[in-house]
Coordinates of C-alpha atoms and ligand atoms in Angstrom, one line a residue:
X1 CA -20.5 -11.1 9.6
X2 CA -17.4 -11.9 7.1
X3 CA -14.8 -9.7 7.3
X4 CA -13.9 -7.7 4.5
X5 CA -10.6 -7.7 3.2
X6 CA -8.0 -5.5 1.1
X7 CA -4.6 -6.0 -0.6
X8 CA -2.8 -2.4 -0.5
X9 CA 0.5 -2.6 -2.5
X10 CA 2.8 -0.1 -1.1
X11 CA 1.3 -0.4 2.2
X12 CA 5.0 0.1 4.2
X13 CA 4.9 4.1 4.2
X14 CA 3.2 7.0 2.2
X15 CA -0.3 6.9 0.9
X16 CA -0.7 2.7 1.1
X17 CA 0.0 2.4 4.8
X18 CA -2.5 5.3 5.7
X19 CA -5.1 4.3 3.9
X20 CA -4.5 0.4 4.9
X21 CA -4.7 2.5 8.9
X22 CA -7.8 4.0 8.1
X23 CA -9.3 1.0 6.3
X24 CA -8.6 -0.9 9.1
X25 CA -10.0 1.4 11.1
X26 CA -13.0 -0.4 9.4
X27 CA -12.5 -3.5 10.6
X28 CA -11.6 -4.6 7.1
X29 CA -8.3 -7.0 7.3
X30 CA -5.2 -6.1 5.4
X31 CA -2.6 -7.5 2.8
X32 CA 0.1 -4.6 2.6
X33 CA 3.1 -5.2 0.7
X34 CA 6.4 -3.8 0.7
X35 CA 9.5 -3.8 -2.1
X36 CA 12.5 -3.0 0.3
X37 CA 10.8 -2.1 3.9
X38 CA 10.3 -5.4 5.2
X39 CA 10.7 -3.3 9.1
X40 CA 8.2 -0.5 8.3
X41 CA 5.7 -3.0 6.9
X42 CA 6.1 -5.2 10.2
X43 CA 5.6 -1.9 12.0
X44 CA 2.1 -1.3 10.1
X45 CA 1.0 -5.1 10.2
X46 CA 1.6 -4.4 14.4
X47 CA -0.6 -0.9 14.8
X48 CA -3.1 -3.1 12.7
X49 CA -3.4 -6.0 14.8
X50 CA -3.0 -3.3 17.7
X51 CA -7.1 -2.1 16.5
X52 CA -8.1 -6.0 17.1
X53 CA -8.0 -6.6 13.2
X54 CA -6.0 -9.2 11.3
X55 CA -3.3 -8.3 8.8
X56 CA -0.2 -9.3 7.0
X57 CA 2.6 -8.0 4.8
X58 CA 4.1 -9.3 1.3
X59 CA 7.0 -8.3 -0.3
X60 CA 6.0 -7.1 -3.9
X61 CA 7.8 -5.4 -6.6
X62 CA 5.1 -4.0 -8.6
X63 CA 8.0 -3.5 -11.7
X64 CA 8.6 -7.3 -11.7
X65 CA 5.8 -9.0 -13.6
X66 CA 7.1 -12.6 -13.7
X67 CA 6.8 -12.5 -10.0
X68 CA 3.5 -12.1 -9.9
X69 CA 2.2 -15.9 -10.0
X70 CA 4.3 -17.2 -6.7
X71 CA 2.8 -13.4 -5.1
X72 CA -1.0 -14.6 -6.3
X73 CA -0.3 -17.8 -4.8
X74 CA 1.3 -16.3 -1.4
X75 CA -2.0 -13.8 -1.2
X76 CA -4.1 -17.0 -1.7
X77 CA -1.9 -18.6 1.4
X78 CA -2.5 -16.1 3.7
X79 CA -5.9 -15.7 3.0
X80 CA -6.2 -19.6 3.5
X81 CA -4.2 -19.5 6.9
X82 CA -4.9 -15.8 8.6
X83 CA -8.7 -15.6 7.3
X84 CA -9.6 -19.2 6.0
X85 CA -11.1 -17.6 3.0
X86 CA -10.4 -17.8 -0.9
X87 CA -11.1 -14.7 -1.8
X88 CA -10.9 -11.1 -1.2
X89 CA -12.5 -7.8 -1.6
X90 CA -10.9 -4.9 -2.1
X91 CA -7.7 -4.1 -4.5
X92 CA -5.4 -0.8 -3.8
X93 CA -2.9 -0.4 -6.5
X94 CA -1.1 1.9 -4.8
X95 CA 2.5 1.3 -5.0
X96 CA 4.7 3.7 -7.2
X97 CA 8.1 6.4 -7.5
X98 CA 8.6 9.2 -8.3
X99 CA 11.4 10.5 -11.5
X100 CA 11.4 13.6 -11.9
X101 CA 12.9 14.9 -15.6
X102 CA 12.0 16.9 -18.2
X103 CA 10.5 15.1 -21.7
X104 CA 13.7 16.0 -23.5
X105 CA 16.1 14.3 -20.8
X106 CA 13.9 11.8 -19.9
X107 CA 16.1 8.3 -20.5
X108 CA 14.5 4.8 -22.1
X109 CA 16.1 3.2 -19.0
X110 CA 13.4 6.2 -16.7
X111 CA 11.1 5.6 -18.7
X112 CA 11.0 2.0 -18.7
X113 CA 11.2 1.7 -15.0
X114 CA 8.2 4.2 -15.1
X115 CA 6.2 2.2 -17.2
X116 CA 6.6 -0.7 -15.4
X117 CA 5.5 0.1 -11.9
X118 CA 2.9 2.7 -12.8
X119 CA 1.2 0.7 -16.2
X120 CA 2.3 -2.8 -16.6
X121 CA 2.6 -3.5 -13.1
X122 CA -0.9 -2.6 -12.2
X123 CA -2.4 -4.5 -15.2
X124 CA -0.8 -7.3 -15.1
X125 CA -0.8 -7.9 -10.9
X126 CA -4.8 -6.8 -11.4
X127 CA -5.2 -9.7 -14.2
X128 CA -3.3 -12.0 -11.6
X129 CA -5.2 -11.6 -8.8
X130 CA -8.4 -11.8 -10.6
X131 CA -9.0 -15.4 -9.6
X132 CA -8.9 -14.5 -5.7
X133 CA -11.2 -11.2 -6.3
X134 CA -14.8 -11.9 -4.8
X135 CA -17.2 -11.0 -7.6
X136 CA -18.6 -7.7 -6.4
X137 CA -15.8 -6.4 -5.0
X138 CA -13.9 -3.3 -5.9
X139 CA -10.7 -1.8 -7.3
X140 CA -9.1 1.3 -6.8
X141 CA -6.4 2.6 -9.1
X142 CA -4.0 5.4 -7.7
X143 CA -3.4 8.1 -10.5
X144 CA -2.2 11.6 -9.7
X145 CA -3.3 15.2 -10.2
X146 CA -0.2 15.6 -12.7
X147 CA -2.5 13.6 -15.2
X148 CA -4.5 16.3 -15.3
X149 CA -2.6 19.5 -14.9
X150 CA 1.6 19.8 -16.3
X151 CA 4.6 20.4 -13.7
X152 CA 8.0 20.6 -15.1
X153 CA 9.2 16.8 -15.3
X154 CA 6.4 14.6 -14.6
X155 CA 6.1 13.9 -18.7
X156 CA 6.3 10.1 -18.5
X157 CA 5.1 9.6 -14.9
X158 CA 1.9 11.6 -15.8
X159 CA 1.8 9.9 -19.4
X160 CA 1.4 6.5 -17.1
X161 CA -1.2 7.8 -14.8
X162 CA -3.5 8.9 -17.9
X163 CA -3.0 5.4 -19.1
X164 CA -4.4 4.3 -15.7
X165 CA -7.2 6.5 -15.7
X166 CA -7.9 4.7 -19.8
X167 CA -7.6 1.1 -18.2
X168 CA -10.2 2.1 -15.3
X169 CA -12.7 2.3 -17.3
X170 CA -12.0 -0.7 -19.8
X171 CA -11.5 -2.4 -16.4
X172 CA -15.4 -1.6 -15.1
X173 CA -16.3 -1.8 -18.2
X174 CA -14.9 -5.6 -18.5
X175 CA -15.7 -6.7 -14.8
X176 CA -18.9 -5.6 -14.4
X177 CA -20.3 -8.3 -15.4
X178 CA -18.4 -10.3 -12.5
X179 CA -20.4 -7.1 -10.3
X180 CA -16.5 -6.1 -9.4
X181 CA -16.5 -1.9 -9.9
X182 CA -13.2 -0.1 -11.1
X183 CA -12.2 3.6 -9.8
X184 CA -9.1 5.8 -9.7
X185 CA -8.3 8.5 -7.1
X186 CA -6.3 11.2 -7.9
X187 CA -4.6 12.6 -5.0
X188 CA -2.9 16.2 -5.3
X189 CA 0.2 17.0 -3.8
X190 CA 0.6 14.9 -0.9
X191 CA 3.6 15.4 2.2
X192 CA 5.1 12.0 1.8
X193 CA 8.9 10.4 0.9
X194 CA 7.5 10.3 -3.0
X195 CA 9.9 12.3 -4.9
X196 CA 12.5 12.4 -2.4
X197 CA 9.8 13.5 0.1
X198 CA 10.3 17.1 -2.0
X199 CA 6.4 18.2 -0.9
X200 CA 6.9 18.0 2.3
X201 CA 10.9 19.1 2.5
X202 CA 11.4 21.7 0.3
X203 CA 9.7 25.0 1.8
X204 CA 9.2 26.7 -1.7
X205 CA 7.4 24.2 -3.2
X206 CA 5.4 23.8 -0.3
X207 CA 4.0 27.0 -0.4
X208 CA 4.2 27.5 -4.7
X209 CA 2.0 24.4 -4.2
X210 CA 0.1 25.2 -1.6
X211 CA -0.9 29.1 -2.7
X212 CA -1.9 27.3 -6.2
X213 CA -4.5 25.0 -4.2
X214 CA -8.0 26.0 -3.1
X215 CA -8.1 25.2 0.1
X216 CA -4.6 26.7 1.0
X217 CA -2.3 24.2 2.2
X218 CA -0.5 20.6 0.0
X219 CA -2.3 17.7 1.0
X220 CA -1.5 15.0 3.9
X221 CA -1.3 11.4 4.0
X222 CA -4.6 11.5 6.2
X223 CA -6.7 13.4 3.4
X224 CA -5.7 10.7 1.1
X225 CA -6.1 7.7 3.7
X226 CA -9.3 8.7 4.5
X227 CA -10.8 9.3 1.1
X228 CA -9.8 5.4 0.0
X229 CA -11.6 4.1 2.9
X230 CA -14.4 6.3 2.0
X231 CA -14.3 5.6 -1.8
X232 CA -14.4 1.7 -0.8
X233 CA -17.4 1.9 1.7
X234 CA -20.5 0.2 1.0
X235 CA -22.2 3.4 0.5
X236 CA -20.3 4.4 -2.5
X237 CA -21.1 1.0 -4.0
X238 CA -22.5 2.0 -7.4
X239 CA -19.8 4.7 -8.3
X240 CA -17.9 3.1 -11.0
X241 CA -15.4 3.6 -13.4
X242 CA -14.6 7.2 -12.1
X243 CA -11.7 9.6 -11.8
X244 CA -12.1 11.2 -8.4
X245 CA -9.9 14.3 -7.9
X246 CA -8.3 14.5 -4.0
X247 CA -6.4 17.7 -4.2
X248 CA -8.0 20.3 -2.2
X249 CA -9.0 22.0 -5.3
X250 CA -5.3 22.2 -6.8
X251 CA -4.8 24.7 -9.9
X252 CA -8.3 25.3 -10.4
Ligands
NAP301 N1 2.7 11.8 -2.6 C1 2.1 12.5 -3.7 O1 2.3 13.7 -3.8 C2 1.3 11.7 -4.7 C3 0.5 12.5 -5.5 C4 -0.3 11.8 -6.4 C5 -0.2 10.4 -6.6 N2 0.7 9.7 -5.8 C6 0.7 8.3 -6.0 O2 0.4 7.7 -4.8 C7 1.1 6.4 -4.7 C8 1.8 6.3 -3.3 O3 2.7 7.3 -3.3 P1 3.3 7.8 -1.8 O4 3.3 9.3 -1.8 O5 2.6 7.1 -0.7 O6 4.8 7.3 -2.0 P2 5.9 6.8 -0.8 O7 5.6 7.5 0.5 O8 7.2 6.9 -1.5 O9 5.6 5.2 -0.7 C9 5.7 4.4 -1.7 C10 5.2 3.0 -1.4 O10 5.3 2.2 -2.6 C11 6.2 1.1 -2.4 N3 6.9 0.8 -3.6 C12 7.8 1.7 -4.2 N4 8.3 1.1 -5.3 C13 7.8 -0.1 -5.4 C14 7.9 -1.2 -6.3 N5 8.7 -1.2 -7.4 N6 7.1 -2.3 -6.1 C15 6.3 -2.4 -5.0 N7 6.2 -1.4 -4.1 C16 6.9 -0.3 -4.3 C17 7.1 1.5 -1.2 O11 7.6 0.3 -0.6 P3 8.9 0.3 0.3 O12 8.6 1.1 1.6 O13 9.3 -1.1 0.5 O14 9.9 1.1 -0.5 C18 6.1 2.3 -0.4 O15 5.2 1.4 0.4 C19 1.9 6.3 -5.9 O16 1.3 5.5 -6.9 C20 2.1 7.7 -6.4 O17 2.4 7.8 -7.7 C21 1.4 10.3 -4.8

């Protein structure tokens, strides 16, 4: 049987990297990319390769749209050299910060940077790689529980994941007819370095966080990795162009 195979951006730490684990996991080979952790990435490309399954790691800056034709044509390499394949199957677009300020001192320069990882980024890298996407394969955006409830200073980053959760469905909407299906996952609070790592660091908004959630406690990286590879298996195959909450019920 052909190997699957995914492209996680943001794959060096966080979210990305547990979800490329547990997709892995899968036996479906993996394309993470990194902006600045070339080491972390190298150390996730290893505990990959350690499960018997092939992987390799890009560096990517999601913000930097004219860099996106030479990183098409480097995915198109390695999927030549490592798989001998010209496509692939799955897209994560899963890289992104974290600014936290209020609307009223949020700065152009903020808001620029914002827009550009969270919005532009993903729409244009998803229009590059386009080409190398096997038709019926599938896309899963990463938006965030802020586009759905308000915390003090997510204005722009939230504003960006709404826009995300609009271009999902244009996206289904538009590739259906190459049989490629478009969701978004929208994890909760998650204990990552996102924000400073202030989830998982800071005890009181830990527990404001975690008394406001269903369930009881924030979320982990493993909740989140192991919904992706869920949302991507075959047996999910005709959900499309869906917002799928991962939150353990927050602010219900
Ligand atoms: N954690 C949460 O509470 C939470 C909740 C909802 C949604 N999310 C979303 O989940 C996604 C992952 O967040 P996370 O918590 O895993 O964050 P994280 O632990 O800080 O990891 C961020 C990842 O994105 C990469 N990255 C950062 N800036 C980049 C850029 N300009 N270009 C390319 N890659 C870049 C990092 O690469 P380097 O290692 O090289 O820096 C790293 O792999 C984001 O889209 C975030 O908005 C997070």
């Amino acid at each position: 049987m052909t190997q699957h195979i995914a492209v996680v951006t943001g794959g060096s730490r966080g979210l990305g990297k547990n979800a490329a684990l547990k997709l892995a996991a899968k036996g479906i080979g993996i394309i993470l990319t990194y902006n600045n952790n070339a080491d972390d990435a190298q150390q996730v490309v290893r505990e990959i390769e350690q499960k018997g399954v092939k992987a390799t790691a890009l560096q990517l800056n999601v913000g930097d749209s004219a860099s996106f034709p030479a990183f098409t044509r480097a995915v198109q390499e390695q999927l030549k050299t490592v798989w001998q394949r010209e496509t692939f199957d799955y897209l994560l677009n899963n890289a992104g910060i974290g600014i936290n300020a209020s609307f009223a001192d949020t700065t152009e320069a903020q808001f620029d940077q914002l827009v550009n990882i969270h919005f532009k980024g993903p729409f244009f890298l998803t229009q590059s790689l386009l080409p190398l996407m096997k038709n019926g394969g599938r896309i899963l955006n990463v938006s965030s529980g802020l586009a759905r409830f308000c915390q003090p200073g997510y204005a722009a980053y939230a504003a960006m994941k709404g826009a995300m959760e609009v271009l999902t469905r244009y996206q289904a909407k538009e590739l259906g007819a190459r049989g490629i299906s478009v969701n978004i996952i929208a994890p909760g609070a998650i204990e990552t370095d996102f924000g400073g790592g202030m989830v998982r660091d800071n005890e009181q908004i830990n527990q404001h966080i975690a008394a406001q959630t269903a369930l009881g406690r924030v979320g982990l990286p493993d909740d989140i990795g192991d919904a992706i590879a869920a949302l991507l298996s075959d047996e999910l195959h005709w959900m499309n162009a869906q917002r799928i909450e991962v939150s353990g019920g927050m602010f219900l």
